[in-house]
Amino acid sequence: MAAEIQPKPLTRKPILLQRMEGSQEVVNMAVIVPKEEGVISVSEDRTVRVWLKRDSGQYWPSIYHAMPSPCSCMSFNPETRRLSIGLDNGTISEFILSEDYNKMTPVKNYQGGVTALCWDPVQRVLFSGSSDHSVIMWDIGGRKGTAIELQGHNDKVQALSYAQHTRQLISCGGDGGIVVWNMDVERQETPEWLDSDSCQKCDQPFFWNFKQMWDSKKIGLRQHHCRKCGKAVCGKCSSKRSSIPLMGFEFEVRVCDSCHEAITDEERAPTATFHDSKHNIVHVHFDATRGWLLTSGTDKVIKLWDMTPVVS
């Protein structure tokens, strides 16, 4: 009996369209430019490159821009052609790319130890994660110049993702925490810390105010700041702690006694939920259509989460 001939299985595999080489160090992030045959890349070699397809079929840089520090991450809004780049030195640099993608014009720089970026194209705000454990919401499109601080991690913020349909921000950190922030609330800027040589509540001198210490025959006190009003206060006048979620403080922070009395229970209501991923997250990807969140960590494990119970 003749052996039955088995058909060979069809082999399907990705087709390599192009290789773009030239970076001297690791390329930390790259994006495909929608509706254009182009790619934007940022690298440890401090360069920003915009690669466009030439008549030869090869991709060559139309823009080669050197930054003052290695580039760690970026966010690109194709509608406005606004490119935001996070640098290792803690700066966010913003540029506008020309329509033909042959020129990039600097717009503004921000400081903050940037480790992650994401963009809300509807509200036109930029979110940055920082090595100082904070997330900052920068009002880019509203021209208000506001910077809203969000404090909810105990380690550096490693990754950000924004659920546009529910106006919720997902931040993940080195502490293993997944924090889901409700951005559909009226948030407040944290006040600037005021300078003073004495407590702005009881007028006791701080320890460097030798003249007042000598005149009043009192030992100088250590300076603190109220996180709600920004006043310089002594430890006795700021013995209380409170969360202030609308200012981004989901954990309890130091406030002066008068602010503590003024904060209502409604103002202490949480605006974020906290979840333990049980691994040190370095990257996230959120699929809004299914409500799935992918996290990868330093433990070499990839986890897939159904976030619909908390992102809805």
Short mmCIF file of C-alpha atoms in Angstrom, two decimals:
data_model
loop_
_atom_site.label_atom_id
_atom_site.label_comp_id
_atom_site.label_asym_id
_atom_site.label_seq_id
_atom_site.Cartn_x
_atom_site.Cartn_y
_atom_site.Cartn_z
CA MET A 1 0.00 0.00 0.00
CA ALA A 2 1.45 3.33 -0.98
CA ALA A 3 2.25 5.72 1.81
CA GLU A 4 -0.21 8.59 2.16
CA ILE A 5 1.30 11.88 1.10
CA GLN A 6 0.87 14.51 3.78
CA PRO A 7 0.60 18.12 2.50
CA LYS A 8 3.27 20.41 3.85
CA PRO A 9 1.90 22.92 6.36
CA LEU A 10 1.85 26.50 5.15
CA THR A 11 4.53 28.53 6.82
CA ARG A 12 3.53 32.10 7.57
CA LYS A 13 5.97 34.56 9.02
CA PRO A 14 6.42 38.32 9.30
CA ILE A 15 7.98 40.07 6.34
CA LEU A 16 10.87 42.39 7.12
CA LEU A 17 10.12 45.63 5.31
CA GLN A 18 13.09 47.74 6.34
CA ARG A 19 16.13 48.01 8.62
CA MET A 20 17.10 51.41 9.99
CA GLU A 21 20.65 51.51 11.27
CA GLY A 22 22.93 54.27 12.42
CA SER A 23 22.25 54.75 16.14
CA GLN A 24 25.40 54.47 18.23
CA GLU A 25 23.55 53.28 21.36
CA VAL A 26 20.30 51.52 22.28
CA VAL A 27 17.15 52.92 20.65
CA ASN A 28 14.88 53.36 23.68
CA MET A 29 11.69 54.15 21.77
CA ALA A 30 10.41 54.46 18.22
CA VAL A 31 7.02 55.15 16.63
CA ILE A 32 5.56 54.81 13.15
CA VAL A 33 4.29 58.13 11.80
CA PRO A 34 0.61 57.61 10.83
CA LYS A 35 -0.27 58.25 7.17
CA GLU A 36 3.41 58.80 6.38
CA GLU A 37 6.17 56.41 5.41
CA GLY A 38 8.23 57.53 8.35
CA VAL A 39 9.55 56.56 11.78
CA ILE A 40 10.63 58.69 14.76
CA SER A 41 13.27 57.27 17.12
CA VAL A 42 15.04 58.40 20.29
CA SER A 43 18.24 56.83 21.55
CA GLU A 44 20.74 56.57 24.36
CA ASP A 45 23.21 58.26 21.98
CA ARG A 46 21.26 61.52 22.65
CA THR A 47 19.80 61.70 19.15
CA VAL A 48 16.29 62.23 17.85
CA ARG A 49 15.89 60.96 14.30
CA VAL A 50 13.00 61.20 11.87
CA TRP A 51 13.38 58.52 9.21
CA LEU A 52 11.58 59.04 5.86
CA LYS A 53 11.36 56.64 2.96
CA ARG A 54 13.38 57.86 -0.04
CA ASP A 55 12.92 57.19 -3.75
CA SER A 56 15.45 54.37 -3.42
CA GLY A 57 13.11 52.59 -1.03
CA GLN A 58 15.51 53.08 1.89
CA TYR A 59 14.72 55.01 5.07
CA TRP A 60 17.15 57.85 5.81
CA PRO A 61 17.03 60.53 8.52
CA SER A 62 15.36 63.75 7.40
CA ILE A 63 16.01 65.08 10.92
CA TYR A 64 19.05 64.32 13.05
CA HIS A 65 18.85 66.31 16.27
CA ALA A 66 21.30 66.00 19.18
CA MET A 67 19.87 66.40 22.70
CA PRO A 68 21.88 67.47 25.78
CA SER A 69 21.28 64.13 27.51
CA PRO A 70 20.38 60.53 26.57
CA CYS A 71 16.74 60.15 25.50
CA SER A 72 14.72 57.77 27.68
CA CYS A 73 11.19 58.02 26.23
CA MET A 74 8.90 60.06 23.99
CA SER A 75 5.29 60.78 23.10
CA PHE A 76 4.13 61.90 19.65
CA ASN A 77 0.80 63.49 18.74
CA PRO A 78 0.40 63.10 14.96
CA GLU A 79 -2.51 65.57 14.76
CA THR A 80 -0.48 68.52 16.07
CA ARG A 81 2.92 66.99 15.19
CA ARG A 82 4.00 67.76 18.77
CA LEU A 83 6.91 65.60 19.94
CA SER A 84 7.64 65.33 23.68
CA ILE A 85 10.95 63.77 24.68
CA GLY A 86 11.97 62.64 28.16
CA LEU A 87 15.69 62.87 28.93
CA ASP A 88 17.86 61.11 31.51
CA ASN A 89 18.72 64.45 33.12
CA GLY A 90 15.09 64.92 34.17
CA THR A 91 13.97 67.25 31.39
CA ILE A 92 10.96 67.03 29.07
CA SER A 93 11.71 68.78 25.78
CA GLU A 94 8.90 69.64 23.39
CA PHE A 95 9.13 70.21 19.64
CA ILE A 96 6.77 70.82 16.74
CA LEU A 97 7.62 68.92 13.56
CA SER A 98 7.09 70.61 10.21
CA GLU A 99 4.46 69.27 7.82
CA ASP A 100 7.11 67.67 5.60
CA TYR A 101 8.90 66.20 8.67
CA ASN A 102 12.18 67.87 7.69
CA LYS A 103 12.41 70.31 10.60
CA MET A 104 11.69 70.31 14.34
CA THR A 105 11.14 73.56 16.22
CA PRO A 106 11.68 73.72 20.01
CA VAL A 107 8.62 74.76 22.03
CA LYS A 108 9.30 74.39 25.74
CA ASN A 109 11.29 72.47 28.35
CA TYR A 110 10.06 71.07 31.67
CA GLN A 111 11.99 69.61 34.60
CA GLY A 112 11.08 66.48 36.53
CA GLY A 113 13.28 63.29 36.35
CA VAL A 114 11.19 61.78 33.55
CA THR A 115 10.82 57.99 33.25
CA ALA A 116 7.53 57.68 31.32
CA LEU A 117 5.25 59.78 29.10
CA CYS A 118 1.74 59.53 27.65
CA TRP A 119 -0.57 61.96 25.90
CA ASP A 120 -4.31 62.70 26.14
CA PRO A 121 -5.22 64.05 22.67
CA VAL A 122 -8.73 65.15 23.71
CA GLN A 123 -7.91 67.21 26.80
CA ARG A 124 -4.46 67.94 25.31
CA VAL A 125 -2.51 67.20 28.45
CA LEU A 126 0.81 65.40 28.80
CA PHE A 127 1.39 62.95 31.65
CA SER A 128 4.94 62.32 32.85
CA GLY A 129 6.16 59.71 35.31
CA SER A 130 9.19 60.52 37.40
CA SER A 131 12.00 58.90 39.35
CA ASP A 132 10.84 60.90 42.39
CA HIS A 133 7.73 58.63 42.55
CA SER A 134 5.35 61.27 41.16
CA VAL A 135 3.15 61.68 38.11
CA ILE A 136 2.65 65.18 36.70
CA MET A 137 -0.16 66.28 34.39
CA TRP A 138 1.03 69.14 32.19
CA ASP A 139 -1.62 71.35 30.60
CA ILE A 140 -0.12 71.69 27.12
CA GLY A 141 -3.13 72.47 24.93
CA GLY A 142 -5.13 74.62 27.33
CA ARG A 143 -2.33 77.21 27.51
CA LYS A 144 -2.91 77.54 31.25
CA GLY A 145 0.61 76.46 32.14
CA THR A 146 -0.66 74.34 35.04
CA ALA A 147 1.16 71.28 36.36
CA ILE A 148 -0.95 68.94 38.52
CA GLU A 149 1.03 66.56 40.74
CA LEU A 150 -0.15 63.01 41.54
CA GLN A 151 1.48 61.13 44.43
CA GLY A 152 0.57 57.45 44.70
CA HIS A 153 3.76 55.37 44.38
CA ASN A 154 6.54 54.40 46.76
CA ASP A 155 9.13 53.95 44.01
CA LYS A 156 9.84 55.50 40.62
CA VAL A 157 7.03 55.52 38.09
CA GLN A 158 8.01 53.19 35.27
CA ALA A 159 5.09 53.28 32.85
CA LEU A 160 1.90 55.22 32.03
CA SER A 161 -1.18 54.52 29.94
CA TYR A 162 -4.32 56.60 29.47
CA ALA A 163 -7.85 55.23 29.04
CA GLN A 164 -9.33 58.06 26.97
CA HIS A 165 -12.92 56.74 26.92
CA THR A 166 -13.19 56.74 30.72
CA ARG A 167 -10.67 59.53 31.47
CA GLN A 168 -8.61 57.29 33.73
CA LEU A 169 -4.83 57.25 33.97
CA ILE A 170 -3.00 54.01 34.74
CA SER A 171 0.42 54.38 36.35
CA CYS A 172 2.77 51.53 37.24
CA GLY A 173 5.92 51.69 39.32
CA GLY A 174 8.97 49.95 40.62
CA ASP A 175 7.02 49.27 43.81
CA GLY A 176 4.80 46.85 41.85
CA GLY A 177 1.81 49.13 42.23
CA ILE A 178 -0.84 49.65 39.57
CA VAL A 179 -2.67 52.89 40.31
CA VAL A 180 -5.83 53.86 38.43
CA TRP A 181 -6.45 57.62 38.67
CA ASN A 182 -9.80 59.27 38.05
CA MET A 183 -8.93 62.26 35.85
CA ASP A 184 -12.58 63.25 35.41
CA VAL A 185 -12.44 65.43 38.53
CA GLU A 186 -11.49 69.08 39.06
CA ARG A 187 -7.93 68.80 40.34
CA GLN A 188 -5.93 71.54 42.03
CA GLU A 189 -2.31 72.62 41.66
CA THR A 190 -0.08 72.14 44.67
CA PRO A 191 0.99 75.51 46.09
CA GLU A 192 4.56 76.76 45.89
CA TRP A 193 6.42 76.53 49.19
CA LEU A 194 6.83 79.93 50.81
CA ASP A 195 10.12 81.17 52.26
CA SER A 196 10.27 82.55 55.77
CA ASP A 197 12.79 82.96 58.61
CA SER A 198 10.12 82.13 61.19
CA CYS A 199 6.98 80.02 61.48
CA GLN A 200 4.16 81.69 59.60
CA LYS A 201 1.69 80.48 62.21
CA CYS A 202 3.31 81.12 65.62
CA ASP A 203 6.25 83.34 64.57
CA GLN A 204 8.83 81.10 66.31
CA PRO A 205 12.26 81.54 64.64
CA PHE A 206 13.78 78.81 62.50
CA PHE A 207 17.22 77.57 63.48
CA TRP A 208 19.13 79.78 61.01
CA ASN A 209 17.45 82.99 62.21
CA PHE A 210 20.14 83.92 64.77
CA LYS A 211 18.98 87.50 65.30
CA GLN A 212 15.42 86.55 66.27
CA MET A 213 16.72 83.63 68.34
CA TRP A 214 18.98 86.05 70.27
CA ASP A 215 16.32 88.74 70.66
CA SER A 216 13.62 86.32 71.83
CA LYS A 217 16.04 84.07 73.79
CA LYS A 218 14.50 81.03 72.08
CA ILE A 219 16.06 78.02 70.38
CA GLY A 220 15.42 77.93 66.63
CA LEU A 221 13.07 75.31 65.21
CA ARG A 222 13.18 73.14 62.13
CA GLN A 223 11.21 74.36 59.09
CA HIS A 224 8.40 72.35 57.49
CA HIS A 225 5.79 73.19 54.85
CA CYS A 226 2.05 72.66 54.75
CA ARG A 227 1.20 70.73 51.58
CA LYS A 228 -2.18 72.46 51.26
CA CYS A 229 -1.37 76.17 51.73
CA GLY A 230 2.42 76.09 51.20
CA LYS A 231 3.22 78.11 54.33
CA ALA A 232 6.49 77.62 56.21
CA VAL A 233 5.60 76.20 59.62
CA CYS A 234 7.22 74.59 62.64
CA GLY A 235 6.60 71.01 63.74
CA LYS A 236 4.22 72.05 66.53
CA CYS A 237 1.99 73.98 64.13
CA SER A 238 1.95 71.12 61.61
CA SER A 239 1.54 68.05 63.79
CA LYS A 240 -1.39 66.67 61.77
CA ARG A 241 -1.47 64.56 58.60
CA SER A 242 -4.14 64.30 55.94
CA SER A 243 -4.69 63.00 52.44
CA ILE A 244 -5.64 65.66 49.87
CA PRO A 245 -6.67 63.62 46.79
CA LEU A 246 -7.79 66.59 44.67
CA MET A 247 -4.23 67.94 45.02
CA GLY A 248 -2.86 64.52 44.10
CA PHE A 249 -1.91 63.42 47.62
CA GLU A 250 -3.57 60.02 48.00
CA PHE A 251 -1.29 59.28 50.95
CA GLU A 252 -1.38 61.34 54.14
CA VAL A 253 0.98 64.33 54.09
CA ARG A 254 1.96 67.09 56.51
CA VAL A 255 -0.54 69.96 56.79
CA CYS A 256 -0.75 72.86 59.20
CA ASP A 257 -3.33 72.62 61.98
CA SER A 258 -5.67 75.23 60.48
CA CYS A 259 -5.70 73.50 57.05
CA HIS A 260 -6.32 70.15 58.76
CA GLU A 261 -9.44 71.54 60.37
CA ALA A 262 -10.61 73.07 57.08
CA ILE A 263 -10.26 69.87 54.97
CA THR A 264 -13.67 68.16 54.74
CA ASP A 265 -14.38 64.43 54.56
CA GLU A 266 -15.55 64.99 50.99
CA GLU A 267 -12.15 66.48 50.09
CA ARG A 268 -10.48 63.39 51.60
CA ALA A 269 -12.45 61.02 49.36
CA PRO A 270 -9.98 58.95 47.24
CA THR A 271 -9.68 59.66 43.52
CA ALA A 272 -7.52 56.60 42.76
CA THR A 273 -7.53 52.86 43.35
CA PHE A 274 -4.42 50.85 44.22
CA HIS A 275 -3.53 47.33 43.11
CA ASP A 276 -0.47 45.14 43.69
CA SER A 277 0.97 43.49 40.57
CA LYS A 278 3.55 41.57 42.62
CA HIS A 279 6.36 42.40 40.20
CA ASN A 280 8.56 45.38 39.43
CA ILE A 281 6.85 46.80 36.33
CA VAL A 282 8.99 48.30 33.57
CA HIS A 283 6.45 48.52 30.74
CA VAL A 284 2.66 48.52 30.22
CA HIS A 285 0.32 48.39 27.25
CA PHE A 286 -3.42 49.00 27.60
CA ASP A 287 -5.93 47.62 25.08
CA ALA A 288 -8.92 49.93 25.51
CA THR A 289 -11.22 47.84 23.29
CA ARG A 290 -11.04 44.84 25.63
CA GLY A 291 -9.96 46.56 28.81
CA TRP A 292 -6.83 44.44 29.04
CA LEU A 293 -3.56 45.63 30.56
CA LEU A 294 -0.24 43.98 29.76
CA THR A 295 2.63 44.44 32.22
CA SER A 296 6.22 43.24 31.94
CA GLY A 297 8.66 43.30 34.83
CA THR A 298 12.25 42.88 35.90
CA ASP A 299 11.29 39.34 37.01
CA LYS A 300 11.17 38.45 33.26
CA VAL A 301 7.43 37.77 33.53
CA ILE A 302 4.66 39.19 31.35
CA LYS A 303 1.23 39.46 32.97
CA LEU A 304 -2.10 40.10 31.29
CA TRP A 305 -4.83 41.73 33.38
CA ASP A 306 -8.54 42.27 32.84
CA MET A 307 -8.98 45.86 34.04
CA THR A 308 -12.70 46.17 33.31
CA PRO A 309 -13.64 45.94 37.01
CA VAL A 310 -11.63 49.11 37.75
CA VAL A 311 -11.37 50.90 34.38
CA SER A 312 -14.98 51.50 33.40
#
